[in-house]
XYZ file of C-alpha atoms in Angstrom:
514
model
C 98.761 -0.720 44.444
C 97.406 1.239 46.960
C 98.462 4.417 45.379
C 96.587 3.387 42.484
C 93.493 3.019 44.257
C 93.703 6.409 45.807
C 94.230 7.911 42.818
C 91.492 6.007 41.337
C 89.319 6.839 44.318
C 90.844 10.630 44.108
C 89.480 11.089 40.218
C 85.737 9.720 41.025
C 85.468 11.987 43.595
C 86.913 15.122 41.635
C 84.109 13.482 38.791
C 81.225 13.663 41.154
C 82.165 17.008 42.776
C 81.830 18.746 39.222
C 79.009 17.023 37.908
C 76.980 18.235 41.350
C 78.251 21.738 40.970
C 77.208 21.999 37.212
C 73.499 20.613 38.293
C 73.876 23.471 41.613
C 74.601 25.824 38.881
C 72.300 25.149 36.203
C 69.114 24.733 38.424
C 69.731 28.088 40.848
C 68.714 31.242 40.069
C 70.008 34.385 39.500
C 73.290 35.267 38.303
C 75.820 38.477 38.048
C 75.363 41.882 36.727
C 78.267 44.056 35.337
C 77.961 47.799 34.714
C 80.518 49.296 32.894
C 80.493 52.474 30.979
C 77.041 53.056 30.437
C 76.585 49.308 29.829
C 74.955 46.625 31.915
C 75.177 43.045 31.359
C 73.632 40.289 32.965
C 74.935 36.309 33.467
C 73.092 33.622 34.542
C 74.785 31.142 36.190
C 76.379 29.028 33.792
C 77.186 31.775 31.812
C 79.407 33.288 34.725
C 81.118 30.350 35.249
C 81.982 29.551 31.216
C 82.844 34.035 31.909
C 85.466 33.079 34.843
C 86.913 30.721 32.233
C 87.280 33.096 29.578
C 88.998 35.528 32.270
C 91.894 33.156 33.360
C 92.435 31.982 29.831
C 92.726 36.154 29.050
C 95.204 36.802 32.392
C 97.142 34.096 30.914
C 97.495 35.037 27.023
C 98.459 38.492 29.309
C 100.788 37.706 30.965
C 102.709 35.869 27.540
C 102.152 38.936 25.938
C 103.313 41.416 28.671
C 106.968 38.459 28.542
C 107.335 39.071 25.322
C 106.834 42.621 24.733
C 110.101 42.127 27.758
C 111.818 40.349 25.752
C 111.516 42.431 22.835
C 112.425 45.378 24.543
C 115.798 44.033 26.132
C 116.756 43.113 22.452
C 116.190 46.327 21.245
C 118.995 47.473 24.728
C 121.414 45.764 22.908
C 120.233 41.978 25.096
C 121.111 39.495 22.017
C 119.768 36.346 23.473
C 117.100 37.749 25.022
C 114.460 37.242 22.384
C 115.860 33.489 22.315
C 115.894 32.638 25.861
C 112.239 33.547 26.195
C 111.537 31.260 23.216
C 113.862 28.514 24.505
C 112.320 28.716 27.839
C 109.371 26.219 27.484
C 112.193 24.095 24.739
C 114.231 23.767 27.867
C 111.694 22.975 30.730
C 110.816 20.128 27.829
C 113.918 18.984 27.370
C 114.730 18.537 31.623
C 111.853 16.695 31.691
C 112.542 14.293 29.608
C 116.173 14.436 30.743
C 114.762 13.279 33.975
C 112.491 10.712 32.582
C 115.243 9.156 31.349
C 117.414 8.752 33.826
C 114.638 7.728 36.143
C 113.616 5.496 33.295
C 117.419 3.835 33.330
C 118.393 3.466 36.850
C 114.799 1.508 37.112
C 116.664 -0.795 34.137
C 114.344 0.243 31.354
C 116.546 0.562 28.484
C 114.412 1.173 25.700
C 112.505 3.874 27.390
C 115.724 5.870 28.619
C 117.327 5.747 24.963
C 113.486 7.333 23.877
C 113.584 10.235 26.551
C 117.801 10.824 25.769
C 116.563 11.456 22.173
C 113.631 13.186 23.371
C 116.016 15.241 25.752
C 118.087 16.009 23.234
C 115.948 17.420 20.256
C 114.666 19.994 23.337
C 118.478 21.101 24.489
C 120.406 20.655 21.873
C 123.386 20.024 25.096
C 124.966 16.434 23.611
C 127.657 16.496 26.380
C 124.026 15.405 29.000
C 122.263 13.918 26.537
C 125.007 11.555 24.546
C 126.093 9.867 28.294
C 122.357 9.125 28.776
C 121.788 7.439 25.239
C 125.126 5.360 25.774
C 124.528 3.598 29.021
C 121.007 3.060 27.775
C 122.334 1.460 24.905
C 124.692 -0.728 27.210
C 121.540 -1.712 28.446
C 119.511 -2.798 26.001
C 122.754 -4.343 24.351
C 123.329 -1.957 21.724
C 127.240 -1.649 21.835
C 127.515 -0.232 18.279
C 125.564 2.444 19.274
C 127.273 2.888 22.475
C 130.754 2.901 20.444
C 129.348 5.787 18.339
C 128.216 7.874 21.351
C 130.848 7.097 23.433
C 133.763 8.289 20.207
C 131.327 11.570 20.292
C 131.798 12.023 24.072
C 135.568 11.570 23.308
C 135.733 14.101 20.657
C 134.723 16.900 23.640
C 136.599 18.460 25.593
C 134.789 18.157 28.719
C 133.509 14.535 28.549
C 136.591 13.378 27.107
C 136.881 11.143 30.259
C 133.718 9.731 30.483
C 133.856 8.680 27.006
C 137.483 7.068 27.479
C 136.013 5.457 30.511
C 132.996 3.923 29.016
C 134.540 3.117 25.653
C 137.480 1.301 28.174
C 134.753 -0.946 29.981
C 133.024 -1.891 26.374
C 136.580 -3.352 25.373
C 137.194 -4.791 28.725
C 133.194 -6.928 27.909
C 134.461 -7.619 24.908
C 137.665 -9.560 25.827
C 139.534 -6.692 23.772
C 142.274 -5.782 27.392
C 144.920 -4.454 24.716
C 142.862 -1.638 23.556
C 140.954 -1.648 27.110
C 145.220 -1.305 28.497
C 145.619 1.811 25.809
C 142.303 3.567 26.901
C 143.035 3.057 31.267
C 146.449 4.585 30.350
C 144.854 7.818 28.410
C 141.859 7.937 31.717
C 145.025 7.617 34.307
C 146.615 10.503 32.741
C 143.233 12.525 32.317
C 142.859 11.851 36.361
C 145.708 10.492 38.351
C 142.535 10.190 41.488
C 140.208 8.225 39.972
C 140.256 4.958 42.137
C 139.003 2.722 39.436
C 140.849 3.806 36.805
C 143.947 3.144 39.036
C 142.234 -0.458 39.868
C 141.840 -0.879 36.307
C 145.195 -0.266 35.213
C 147.172 -2.043 37.829
C 145.065 -5.015 37.314
C 145.656 -4.736 33.547
C 149.198 -4.198 33.616
C 149.769 -6.989 35.748
C 147.714 -9.748 33.468
C 149.927 -7.695 30.538
C 153.282 -8.862 33.028
C 153.979 -4.816 32.693
C 155.429 -4.719 36.227
C 157.466 -1.891 36.221
C 154.202 -0.028 34.747
C 152.407 -1.917 37.844
C 154.473 -0.366 40.216
C 154.590 3.444 38.991
C 150.656 2.853 39.378
C 150.449 1.415 42.533
C 152.899 4.198 43.582
C 150.568 6.879 42.100
C 147.945 5.129 44.531
C 149.679 5.493 47.580
C 150.410 8.857 46.355
C 146.842 9.752 46.221
C 145.607 8.093 48.845
C 143.872 5.330 48.013
C 145.866 2.791 49.342
C 147.411 2.140 53.020
C 150.927 1.783 53.382
C 151.046 -2.068 54.360
C 148.584 -2.899 51.698
C 150.998 -0.635 48.938
C 154.371 -2.291 50.073
C 152.626 -5.772 49.847
C 151.815 -5.402 46.610
C 154.873 -3.665 45.964
C 156.806 -7.030 47.002
C 154.574 -9.096 45.105
C 154.877 -6.603 41.579
C 158.966 -6.308 42.329
C 159.002 -10.422 43.329
C 156.844 -10.651 39.575
C 159.492 -8.135 37.630
C 162.075 -10.343 39.305
C 161.396 -13.459 37.346
C 160.997 -12.229 34.537
C 163.763 -11.123 34.684
C 166.065 -14.103 35.318
C 164.157 -15.507 32.185
C 165.429 -12.967 30.437
C 168.930 -14.196 31.798
C 169.609 -11.297 33.470
C 170.566 -12.582 36.848
C 172.291 -9.828 38.765
C 169.188 -7.917 37.966
C 166.573 -10.152 39.266
C 168.829 -10.485 42.094
C 168.331 -7.233 43.412
C 164.046 -7.207 42.400
C 164.524 -9.828 44.499
C 166.273 -9.184 47.691
C 164.112 -5.663 47.343
C 160.878 -7.573 46.979
C 162.082 -9.988 50.053
C 162.624 -6.356 52.354
C 159.325 -5.019 50.953
C 157.377 -8.220 52.307
C 158.639 -10.124 54.473
C 155.858 -12.181 54.853
C 155.753 -13.678 51.102
C 157.109 -16.787 50.874
C 158.579 -17.026 47.002
C 160.219 -13.292 47.452
C 162.095 -14.899 50.850
C 163.179 -18.113 49.233
C 163.733 -15.987 45.526
C 166.290 -13.447 47.852
C 167.637 -16.441 49.498
C 168.917 -18.024 46.718
C 170.785 -14.708 45.392
C 172.521 -14.650 48.354
C 173.877 -17.848 48.176
C 174.785 -17.461 44.440
C 177.062 -14.345 45.566
C 178.014 -16.165 48.209
C 176.922 -14.168 51.330
C 174.835 -17.158 53.158
C 174.964 -15.718 56.193
C 172.438 -12.895 54.212
C 170.536 -16.284 52.820
C 169.992 -17.411 56.342
C 169.091 -14.925 57.610
C 166.177 -14.158 55.193
C 164.809 -17.102 55.565
C 164.746 -16.913 59.382
C 162.694 -13.635 59.017
C 160.144 -15.479 56.998
C 159.778 -18.588 58.933
C 158.772 -16.255 61.935
C 156.013 -15.071 60.033
C 154.791 -17.845 58.426
C 156.860 -21.366 57.908
C 156.610 -22.949 54.724
C 158.083 -25.683 52.855
C 159.734 -23.388 50.437
C 161.858 -22.319 53.053
C 163.113 -25.194 53.976
C 163.708 -26.405 50.905
C 166.015 -22.853 50.722
C 167.355 -23.568 53.245
C 168.446 -26.591 52.474
C 170.612 -25.561 49.080
C 173.004 -23.394 51.901
C 174.950 -26.705 52.790
C 173.778 -29.066 50.206
C 176.397 -31.503 51.272
C 176.373 -31.912 54.050
C 174.836 -35.370 56.119
C 171.440 -35.987 57.649
C 172.727 -35.591 61.028
C 174.561 -32.661 60.611
C 171.326 -30.675 58.867
C 169.666 -31.579 61.869
C 171.780 -29.466 63.756
C 171.925 -26.841 61.133
C 168.028 -26.505 60.970
C 167.989 -25.894 64.394
C 168.519 -21.971 63.481
C 164.398 -22.854 61.575
C 162.952 -25.464 64.055
C 163.550 -23.308 67.181
C 161.394 -20.229 65.776
C 157.518 -20.803 65.992
C 157.733 -24.422 67.454
C 154.241 -25.566 68.172
C 153.275 -24.321 64.170
C 152.346 -27.455 62.085
C 155.388 -26.859 59.293
C 157.653 -26.903 61.859
C 156.639 -30.350 63.493
C 156.792 -31.983 60.335
C 159.972 -30.243 59.295
C 161.232 -31.675 62.418
C 159.963 -35.598 61.984
C 161.775 -35.265 57.910
C 164.851 -34.251 59.458
C 164.245 -37.391 61.730
C 163.813 -40.013 59.272
C 166.607 -38.602 56.995
C 168.798 -38.882 60.378
C 167.006 -42.619 60.542
C 166.182 -41.678 64.473
C 162.313 -42.755 63.816
C 161.352 -42.471 68.243
C 162.614 -38.792 67.346
C 160.375 -38.362 64.173
C 157.120 -39.526 66.223
C 157.889 -37.455 69.030
C 158.311 -34.370 66.741
C 154.750 -36.134 65.186
C 152.926 -35.348 68.312
C 149.031 -35.310 67.499
C 149.357 -34.081 64.181
C 147.752 -38.144 63.206
C 145.150 -37.030 65.127
C 144.031 -33.925 64.691
C 145.827 -32.635 60.909
C 145.341 -36.220 59.185
C 146.320 -35.211 55.731
C 148.215 -37.360 53.434
C 151.777 -36.020 54.189
C 150.801 -36.304 57.576
C 149.871 -40.410 57.208
C 152.437 -40.507 54.660
C 155.215 -39.514 57.447
C 153.562 -41.513 59.813
C 154.087 -44.963 57.433
C 157.833 -44.164 57.381
C 157.959 -43.711 61.182
C 156.498 -47.300 60.976
C 158.173 -49.160 58.495
C 161.611 -47.413 60.327
C 160.696 -49.251 63.773
C 159.844 -52.833 61.843
C 156.426 -52.624 62.279
C 154.328 -54.810 60.041
C 153.684 -54.658 56.623
C 149.505 -54.677 56.961
C 150.048 -52.131 59.575
C 152.303 -49.795 57.263
C 149.900 -50.075 53.563
C 147.270 -49.318 55.984
C 148.992 -45.453 56.576
C 149.083 -45.732 53.323
C 145.710 -46.399 52.753
C 144.612 -43.778 54.529
C 147.134 -41.372 53.160
C 145.469 -41.896 49.771
C 142.139 -41.024 50.495
C 143.226 -38.411 52.606
C 142.949 -34.581 52.400
C 146.292 -32.746 50.654
C 146.840 -30.414 53.382
C 148.010 -26.809 52.601
C 148.254 -25.812 49.491
C 148.188 -21.961 47.507
C 144.416 -21.230 46.836
C 142.767 -17.764 45.855
C 141.420 -16.497 48.259
C 138.960 -15.274 45.334
C 137.302 -18.413 44.322
C 139.563 -21.591 46.455
C 141.255 -22.228 42.623
C 143.626 -24.601 43.690
C 147.702 -23.416 42.380
C 150.584 -26.007 41.811
C 152.686 -23.096 42.857
C 152.459 -19.379 43.800
C 151.663 -17.141 40.733
C 151.022 -13.217 41.223
C 147.430 -13.759 39.406
C 144.820 -15.994 40.073
C 144.758 -18.249 36.928
C 141.225 -19.083 36.704
C 139.419 -15.588 38.397
C 142.355 -12.992 37.763
C 142.292 -11.512 41.471
C 146.206 -9.800 41.448
C 147.482 -11.070 45.429
C 144.861 -13.327 45.955
C 147.325 -16.501 47.195
C 147.268 -17.684 50.268
C 149.167 -20.921 51.488
C 145.559 -22.888 53.996
C 143.894 -25.687 53.135
C 141.271 -26.128 50.610
C 137.369 -26.452 51.292
C 136.680 -30.128 50.891
C 134.736 -32.473 48.572
C 132.684 -35.033 49.748
C 134.211 -36.777 46.666
C 135.615 -39.982 46.632
C 138.518 -41.219 45.289
C 137.811 -43.859 42.494
C 138.742 -47.094 44.427
C 138.928 -45.691 47.251
C 135.923 -47.997 48.572
C 138.231 -50.898 47.818
C 141.149 -49.955 50.451
C 139.578 -52.087 53.109
C 139.431 -54.884 50.775
C 142.965 -54.582 49.579
C 144.405 -53.701 53.684
C 142.540 -56.761 54.354
C 143.857 -59.209 51.861
C 147.622 -57.964 52.120
C 146.684 -58.332 56.209
C 145.895 -62.200 56.150
C 149.363 -62.475 53.915
C 151.806 -60.638 55.640
C 152.196 -63.724 57.775
C 153.748 -65.195 54.948
C 156.240 -63.003 54.051
C 159.320 -62.746 55.011
C 161.809 -59.643 56.878
C 163.751 -59.903 53.950
C 160.481 -59.202 51.052
C 159.681 -56.088 53.131
C 162.446 -54.797 53.675
C 162.867 -54.937 49.946
C 159.754 -53.351 49.372
C 160.207 -50.452 51.939
C 160.442 -46.679 51.111
C 164.054 -45.576 49.789
C 163.785 -43.002 52.750
C 164.228 -45.868 55.532
C 167.253 -47.234 53.673
C 170.322 -47.228 55.684
C 173.147 -44.371 54.369
C 170.923 -42.848 52.019
C 172.951 -40.560 49.334
C 173.420 -37.141 50.763
C 171.145 -35.194 47.827
C 168.007 -38.229 48.925
C 168.566 -37.272 52.449
C 168.315 -33.350 51.370
C 165.051 -33.346 50.224
C 163.996 -35.598 53.125
C 165.236 -32.708 55.065
C 163.083 -29.849 53.409
C 160.268 -31.177 50.558
C 157.074 -32.889 51.725
C 156.436 -36.269 52.505
C 156.048 -38.415 48.737
C 152.389 -38.292 49.218
C 149.993 -41.778 47.989
C 148.954 -41.091 44.584
C 148.125 -44.653 43.027
C 147.419 -47.575 44.614
C 150.224 -49.686 43.398
C 151.214 -48.459 46.518
C 149.463 -49.921 48.725
C 148.866 -52.960 46.627
C 152.154 -54.686 47.839
C 154.166 -53.479 44.097
C 157.127 -51.833 44.829
C 156.460 -47.058 44.236
C 156.748 -45.723 40.581
C 158.460 -42.765 42.757
C 160.601 -42.994 45.586
C 159.531 -41.742 48.795
C 161.041 -38.982 50.040
C-alpha cells in the first residue's frame, strides 16, 4: 500500500517536472547555433530538445548496425552461429524474463499466470527442459492433472530431465491412490538417484505397504549407506521389517525361516516387544527355553509388557501357580517399581490365592493409576479377602468407566490398535506404534450415569444374600484350586476388563475373569 502511494507521488512529480521544463523551454530565448561545412544552423529551444532526442535515437541505431556488422564479419570468418546469436539475443532476454515471471507466479500460487508465462518463455527460448517443468508444476497447481501428466511424460523422454519427470509422475499417482504404479516409478527414480532422501522414504513406505519386506530392508540399507539414516534408527527399523517378514513367512507355513527372522529382529532391537515374543516362542519350539528366558528378560528390562509375561508363561505351561510365582521372579526382580511388574506380581498372587500379597504388590496404583485393569484386580482382591458384595461391585462399577490403560497407540494420529502392526491402519505411518496410554476422551459411556443408582440398589440388598450365593457369583479366578491353564492366563494376561453392565447388576459375567 505504501509502495503504491510512493509510485503515484513519483509519477506526479515527474509529470510536473516535465511540464515545468517544457514551459521553461518555450518561454526562453536563444537556442543552439551549429556551424559545419560552411553551413550554419540556428535551433530554437524546442528544436534543440527535439534534436537531442533524434541524436540519441540515431546513436542507438548506429550501435545496433555496428553490432550487426560485427556479427556479419564473424560469420564471414567462419563462425556459423554468429548471426543466429545476434538475432536470438533479444529473444533469449525476453524468454528468460518470462521464465522468471512464471517462477515468481508459481511461488506466489498463481497457477494460471505461471502457465501463461511458461508458454511465452517456451516460445522465445525453445528449451523444454526449463519450460516444461514450470508448465507441469503450474498445471498441478491449477488441478489440470491431464496436462501435468503429458508434460511429465515429455520430461521422462529427455535424459536430462528423466528423474524430474519420474518424480513428478510418481507424486501424481500417489495423489490418485495408484500405489502400484507409484511403486514402480519410485523404483525407477531410486535406480537413477539412490542418494535422494525423498525417493528413499517414499519407496520404503510403499514397499512396506505392499509387504515387500525384503525390498524394504534393501532400501533401508541404502539409506544407511548413503548417510541419510542414523545407525540406531536403522537397527530399530530393520528389526521391525525383519519381524514383519517373519510374520508373513509364518503365514506361509515356513516356520524355520520365520524363526530365524524373528530371532534376527530380537537381536537387532531388544525394545521391539513383538519381536522378542516371537523369538522366544521360536526358541521354545526349538527346545531351547534358556535362550527364550534370556530374550524375554532382556526386553523386560527395557520395556515390561503383558505380552512378554504371556510368552514367559509358555515356557512351562503345566506348572502350578506357586511354582509359577517362583519362576517369574526372574522377570519381577527386574524393573521392580514399574507399573507392569507390580500388576504382574498381583496377578500371580491372585492365581495362587495369596490375596494379601496381591494387595501389597498393587500398592498405590489404585490412587495413582486407576485404570480398568487395576480396578478389576482390586475387585478380585476384595472378593478373595471376603469383602461384601457391595464393595466388590463398587470396584467393578469404577472399572466400567475407568480408562483402559496403556494400549498400542500411533504416535502420529493417536489411532488405537488391538495389537502391534508395523504400519498404522489409520495414517499409514511406518513404525509409529507405542505402548502408552491414549489421550482420554470426555465422552461418558452409555449408562455410566446409572451406576451410582445400580450400586446403591445392590447395597440395599447385600445383607439379604447368603455367603453361598455370593461365592457362587464370584469370578472363577478366586475359586479354590483353579485349573493350570486358568492359572497361567491369570498370571500372564491383564485382568479381564468390565465391558458389560451385567457384571454390575448381579448377573454372572459372560466371560470368566482371568
